[in-house]
Amino acid sequence: MIIATRQAHRAGTLSAIEVLHLQKNYGDIIAVDQLSFSIPRGKTYALLGGNGAGKTTTLSMMLGLLLPTSGTIRILGIDMIKDRFKALPRMNFTSPYVDIPHRLTVEQNLRVYGGLYGLKNVKRRITVLAEEYHLTPLLKRRYGSLSQGQKTRVSLAKSLLNEPEILLMDEPTAALDPYTADQVRTALKAYQERLGATILLASHNMQEVERLCEKVLMMKKGRLVDQGSPAELITRYGEQNLEDVFIQIAKGTELPQ
Ligand code: ATP
């Protein structure tokens, strides 16, 4: 079994992410309901769903920030509930809901996070990411004094410090102007291709999803209600674009699986 697992690792056939019967209840509220999906290595998937569908809860459980009520999460073959500290150095995330210390400068923050990941080349890495995410003029500014879009770019740079194999992104471009968002998507695609990283992206921006994601996982009321490539879903629902598919599903006209 161990030999078979190693061979699968070498051949790259193991899923990077496997979620099975994941459940999160808050008293009577079911935030995530028997959610199962898997993502192969090197793919970018989208987690879509209306407000309150359970996307952030799912990502938080995947990061070990929230304990599931039941179910399993394996990332890079590691059980995230028992052994998440083995997987976390190989992962990273962006989220508008997780704040960065306000009183430190951008550079100090990035150094602290680089230190937490045990990076040896943190100075060089900060210089590269500051260039890529247009943060060089902001490095000496206190994080708390930045605009929302500038903070988002810092958060993106932070998420790439350790060159993660697994990147979980909650609305990564939500606060960005269209031009900056476009540049960020190009940079993310280049990063994914360069390192063969696996990305799971929660987003309300359907153009972003069509551009970046091979497959879409559609959530509603905590459940997975459909999945497929953007093109498959558009054809299956007889629509012109993913936004109209999203609206159909939100209205309650999803097709039986
Ligand atoms: P959005 O697109 O609005 O960010 P989401 O898909 O990320 O939504 P979640 O934040 O995961 O949705 O919330 C899923 C459900 O769980 C919602 O009904 C929410 O009200 C509920 N919920 C989330 N956190 C808690 C909590 N701490 N206590 C009680 N209910 C919660």
Coordinates of C-alpha atoms and ligand atoms in Angstrom, one line a residue:
M1 CA 0.0 0.0 0.0
I2 CA 2.8 2.4 1.0
I3 CA 4.7 1.5 -2.3
A4 CA 1.5 2.1 -4.3
T5 CA 1.0 5.5 -2.6
R6 CA 4.6 6.5 -3.3
Q7 CA 4.3 5.4 -7.0
A8 CA 1.0 7.4 -7.3
H9 CA 2.8 10.5 -5.7
R10 CA 5.6 10.2 -8.3
A11 CA 3.2 9.7 -11.2
G12 CA 1.3 12.8 -9.9
T13 CA -1.9 10.8 -9.9
L14 CA -3.0 11.4 -6.3
S15 CA -5.5 14.2 -5.7
A16 CA -4.0 17.3 -4.2
I17 CA -7.3 17.9 -2.3
E18 CA -9.9 15.3 -1.2
V19 CA -12.9 16.4 0.8
L20 CA -15.3 13.6 1.9
H21 CA -18.7 14.0 3.6
L22 CA -17.7 17.3 5.2
Q23 CA -20.2 18.7 7.6
K24 CA -20.3 21.9 9.7
N25 CA -23.2 22.7 11.9
Y26 CA -23.7 25.7 14.1
G27 CA -26.6 24.5 16.4
D28 CA -29.5 24.3 14.0
I29 CA -27.7 26.0 11.1
I30 CA -26.1 23.7 8.6
A31 CA -23.3 25.7 7.0
V32 CA -21.7 22.8 5.1
D33 CA -23.8 19.6 4.4
Q34 CA -22.1 16.3 3.3
L35 CA -19.8 18.1 0.9
S36 CA -17.5 15.8 -1.2
F37 CA -15.1 16.7 -4.0
S38 CA -11.5 16.2 -5.1
I39 CA -9.1 18.3 -7.0
P40 CA -6.2 16.8 -9.0
R41 CA -2.7 18.2 -8.6
G42 CA -1.9 21.2 -10.7
K43 CA -5.5 22.2 -11.4
T44 CA -7.4 25.4 -10.6
Y45 CA -11.0 24.9 -9.4
A46 CA -13.7 27.4 -8.4
L47 CA -16.0 27.1 -5.4
L48 CA -19.1 29.1 -6.3
G49 CA -22.4 29.7 -4.6
G50 CA -24.6 32.5 -3.4
N51 CA -24.1 34.4 -0.1
G52 CA -24.2 32.0 2.8
A53 CA -23.7 28.9 0.5
G54 CA -20.8 27.7 2.7
K55 CA -17.7 28.7 0.7
T56 CA -15.8 30.5 3.5
T57 CA -16.7 27.8 6.0
T58 CA -15.4 25.2 3.7
L59 CA -12.1 27.0 3.1
S60 CA -11.7 27.7 6.8
M61 CA -12.1 24.0 7.6
M62 CA -9.6 23.1 4.9
L63 CA -7.0 25.5 6.5
G64 CA -7.7 24.0 10.0
L65 CA -9.1 27.3 11.2
L66 CA -12.5 25.7 11.9
L67 CA -13.1 22.2 13.2
P68 CA -15.6 20.2 11.1
T69 CA -18.6 18.6 12.7
S70 CA -17.8 15.5 10.7
G71 CA -16.1 14.3 7.5
T72 CA -12.5 14.2 6.3
I73 CA -10.2 16.6 4.5
R74 CA -6.9 15.3 2.9
I75 CA -4.5 17.7 1.4
L76 CA -1.4 16.4 -0.3
G77 CA -2.3 13.1 1.2
I78 CA -2.3 14.5 4.8
D79 CA -5.3 14.2 7.1
M80 CA -6.0 17.9 7.9
I81 CA -7.8 17.2 11.1
K82 CA -5.1 15.0 12.7
D83 CA -1.9 16.4 11.0
R84 CA -2.6 19.8 9.6
F85 CA 0.8 21.1 10.7
K86 CA 2.5 18.8 8.3
A87 CA 0.5 20.2 5.3
L88 CA 0.4 23.9 6.3
P89 CA 4.0 24.8 5.3
R90 CA 3.1 23.7 1.8
M91 CA -0.1 25.7 1.7
N92 CA -1.2 29.3 1.9
F93 CA -4.3 31.4 1.5
T94 CA -5.8 34.8 0.9
S95 CA -9.0 36.0 2.5
P96 CA -10.5 39.4 3.1
Y97 CA -11.8 38.1 6.4
V98 CA -8.4 37.4 7.9
D99 CA -6.6 40.6 8.9
I100 CA -2.9 41.4 9.0
P101 CA -1.4 43.5 11.9
H102 CA -2.1 47.1 11.2
R103 CA 0.7 48.8 13.1
L104 CA 3.5 47.0 11.2
T105 CA 4.7 48.2 7.8
V106 CA 4.0 46.1 4.7
E107 CA 7.6 45.0 4.7
Q108 CA 7.7 44.1 8.4
N109 CA 4.5 42.1 8.0
L110 CA 5.9 40.2 5.0
R111 CA 9.1 39.5 7.0
V112 CA 7.1 38.2 10.0
Y113 CA 5.1 35.8 7.7
G114 CA 8.2 34.8 5.9
G115 CA 9.8 34.0 9.2
L116 CA 6.7 31.9 10.2
Y117 CA 7.2 29.8 7.1
G118 CA 10.9 29.5 7.9
L119 CA 12.0 31.1 4.6
K120 CA 15.8 31.6 4.2
N121 CA 15.6 34.0 1.3
V122 CA 12.8 36.2 2.6
K123 CA 14.4 39.5 1.6
R124 CA 14.7 38.4 -2.0
R125 CA 11.3 36.9 -2.1
I126 CA 9.7 40.1 -0.7
T127 CA 11.6 42.1 -3.4
V128 CA 10.2 39.8 -6.2
L129 CA 6.7 39.8 -4.9
A130 CA 6.7 43.6 -4.3
E131 CA 7.6 44.1 -7.9
E132 CA 5.0 41.6 -9.2
Y133 CA 2.2 43.1 -7.1
H134 CA 3.3 46.8 -7.3
L135 CA 4.0 47.0 -3.6
T136 CA 7.5 48.5 -3.8
P137 CA 6.4 52.1 -3.0
L138 CA 4.3 50.8 -0.2
L139 CA 6.8 48.6 1.6
K140 CA 7.6 51.2 4.3
R141 CA 3.9 52.2 4.8
R142 CA 2.0 51.0 7.8
Y143 CA -0.4 48.2 6.7
G144 CA -3.3 49.9 8.5
S145 CA -2.9 53.1 6.4
L146 CA -3.5 51.3 3.1
S147 CA -6.6 51.4 0.9
Q148 CA -8.6 48.2 0.6
G149 CA -7.2 47.4 -2.8
Q150 CA -3.6 47.9 -1.6
K151 CA -4.3 45.6 1.4
T152 CA -5.6 43.0 -1.0
R153 CA -2.3 43.1 -3.0
V154 CA -0.4 42.7 0.3
S155 CA -2.5 39.7 1.2
L156 CA -1.8 38.2 -2.3
A157 CA 1.9 38.7 -1.9
K158 CA 1.7 37.2 1.6
S159 CA 0.0 34.1 0.2
L160 CA 2.8 33.5 -2.3
L161 CA 5.7 34.0 0.1
N162 CA 6.4 30.3 0.6
E163 CA 5.6 29.3 -3.0
P164 CA 2.7 27.1 -1.9
E165 CA 1.8 23.9 -3.7
I166 CA -1.8 24.5 -2.5
L167 CA -3.4 27.9 -2.6
L168 CA -6.8 28.6 -1.1
M169 CA -8.3 31.9 -2.2
D170 CA -11.4 33.6 -0.9
E171 CA -12.5 36.3 -3.3
P172 CA -8.9 37.2 -4.2
T173 CA -9.7 40.2 -6.5
A174 CA -12.9 41.5 -4.8
A175 CA -11.5 44.9 -3.8
L176 CA -9.3 45.5 -6.9
D177 CA -10.0 47.9 -9.8
P178 CA -10.5 46.1 -13.2
Y179 CA -7.0 46.8 -14.4
T180 CA -5.2 45.6 -11.3
A181 CA -7.6 42.6 -11.1
D182 CA -6.6 41.7 -14.6
Q183 CA -2.9 41.9 -13.8
V184 CA -3.4 39.8 -10.7
R185 CA -5.2 37.1 -12.7
T186 CA -2.3 37.0 -15.2
A187 CA 0.2 36.8 -12.4
L188 CA -1.7 34.0 -10.7
K189 CA -2.0 32.0 -13.9
A190 CA 1.7 32.4 -14.4
Y191 CA 2.5 31.3 -10.9
Q192 CA 0.2 28.2 -11.2
E193 CA 1.8 27.2 -14.5
R194 CA 5.4 27.8 -13.2
L195 CA 5.0 25.7 -10.1
G196 CA 2.2 23.3 -11.0
A197 CA 0.3 24.6 -8.0
T198 CA -3.3 23.5 -7.1
I199 CA -5.7 26.4 -6.5
L200 CA -9.2 26.5 -5.1
L201 CA -10.8 29.9 -5.5
A202 CA -14.0 31.2 -4.1
S203 CA -15.3 34.1 -6.2
H204 CA -18.4 36.0 -7.2
N205 CA -16.6 37.1 -10.4
M206 CA -17.7 34.8 -13.1
Q207 CA -15.3 36.2 -15.7
E208 CA -12.5 35.5 -13.3
V209 CA -13.7 31.9 -12.9
E210 CA -14.1 31.4 -16.7
R211 CA -10.5 32.7 -17.2
L212 CA -8.7 30.9 -14.4
C213 CA -10.6 27.7 -13.5
E214 CA -10.7 24.3 -15.2
K215 CA -13.7 23.2 -13.1
V216 CA -16.4 24.8 -11.1
L217 CA -17.9 23.3 -7.9
M218 CA -21.4 24.8 -7.4
M219 CA -22.6 25.1 -3.8
K220 CA -26.0 25.9 -2.5
K221 CA -27.2 25.8 1.1
G222 CA -24.0 23.9 2.1
R223 CA -24.3 21.2 -0.5
L224 CA -22.6 20.5 -3.8
V225 CA -25.4 20.9 -6.4
D226 CA -23.4 20.6 -9.6
Q227 CA -19.9 20.6 -11.0
G228 CA -18.2 20.7 -14.4
S229 CA -15.9 22.9 -16.5
P230 CA -17.3 26.4 -17.3
A231 CA -18.0 25.3 -20.9
E232 CA -19.8 22.1 -19.8
L233 CA -22.0 24.0 -17.4
I234 CA -22.8 26.7 -19.9
T235 CA -23.9 24.0 -22.4
R236 CA -25.8 21.9 -19.9
Y237 CA -27.9 24.8 -18.7
G238 CA -28.4 26.2 -22.2
E239 CA -26.9 29.6 -21.3
Q240 CA -24.5 32.0 -22.9
N241 CA -22.2 32.5 -19.9
L242 CA -21.4 31.3 -16.3
E243 CA -23.2 34.2 -14.7
D244 CA -26.5 33.1 -16.2
V245 CA -25.8 29.5 -15.1
F246 CA -25.1 30.9 -11.6
I247 CA -28.4 32.7 -11.7
Q248 CA -30.4 29.6 -12.8
I249 CA -28.9 27.6 -10.0
A250 CA -29.6 30.4 -7.4
K251 CA -33.2 30.5 -8.6
G252 CA -33.5 26.8 -7.9
T253 CA -33.4 25.3 -11.4
E254 CA -30.3 23.2 -11.1
L255 CA -30.4 19.9 -13.1
P256 CA -30.5 16.6 -11.2
Q257 CA -27.0 15.0 -11.1
Ligands
ATP1 P1 -20.6 34.8 1.2 O1 -20.6 34.6 -0.3 O2 -21.7 35.7 1.7 O3 -19.3 35.1 1.8 P2 -20.3 32.0 2.0 O4 -20.7 31.0 0.9 O5 -18.9 32.2 2.2 O6 -21.1 33.3 1.8 P3 -20.3 31.1 4.8 O7 -19.7 32.3 5.4 O8 -19.5 29.9 4.7 O9 -21.0 31.4 3.4 O10 -21.6 30.8 5.7 C1 -22.4 29.6 5.5 C2 -23.6 29.6 6.5 O11 -23.1 29.4 7.8 C3 -24.4 30.9 6.5 O12 -25.8 30.6 6.7 C4 -23.8 31.6 7.7 O13 -24.8 32.5 8.3 C5 -23.5 30.4 8.6 N1 -22.4 30.7 9.6 C6 -21.1 31.0 9.3 N2 -20.4 31.2 10.4 C7 -21.3 31.1 11.4 C8 -21.1 31.2 12.8 N3 -19.9 31.4 13.4 N4 -22.2 30.9 13.6 C9 -23.4 30.6 13.0 N5 -23.6 30.5 11.7 C10 -22.5 30.8 10.9

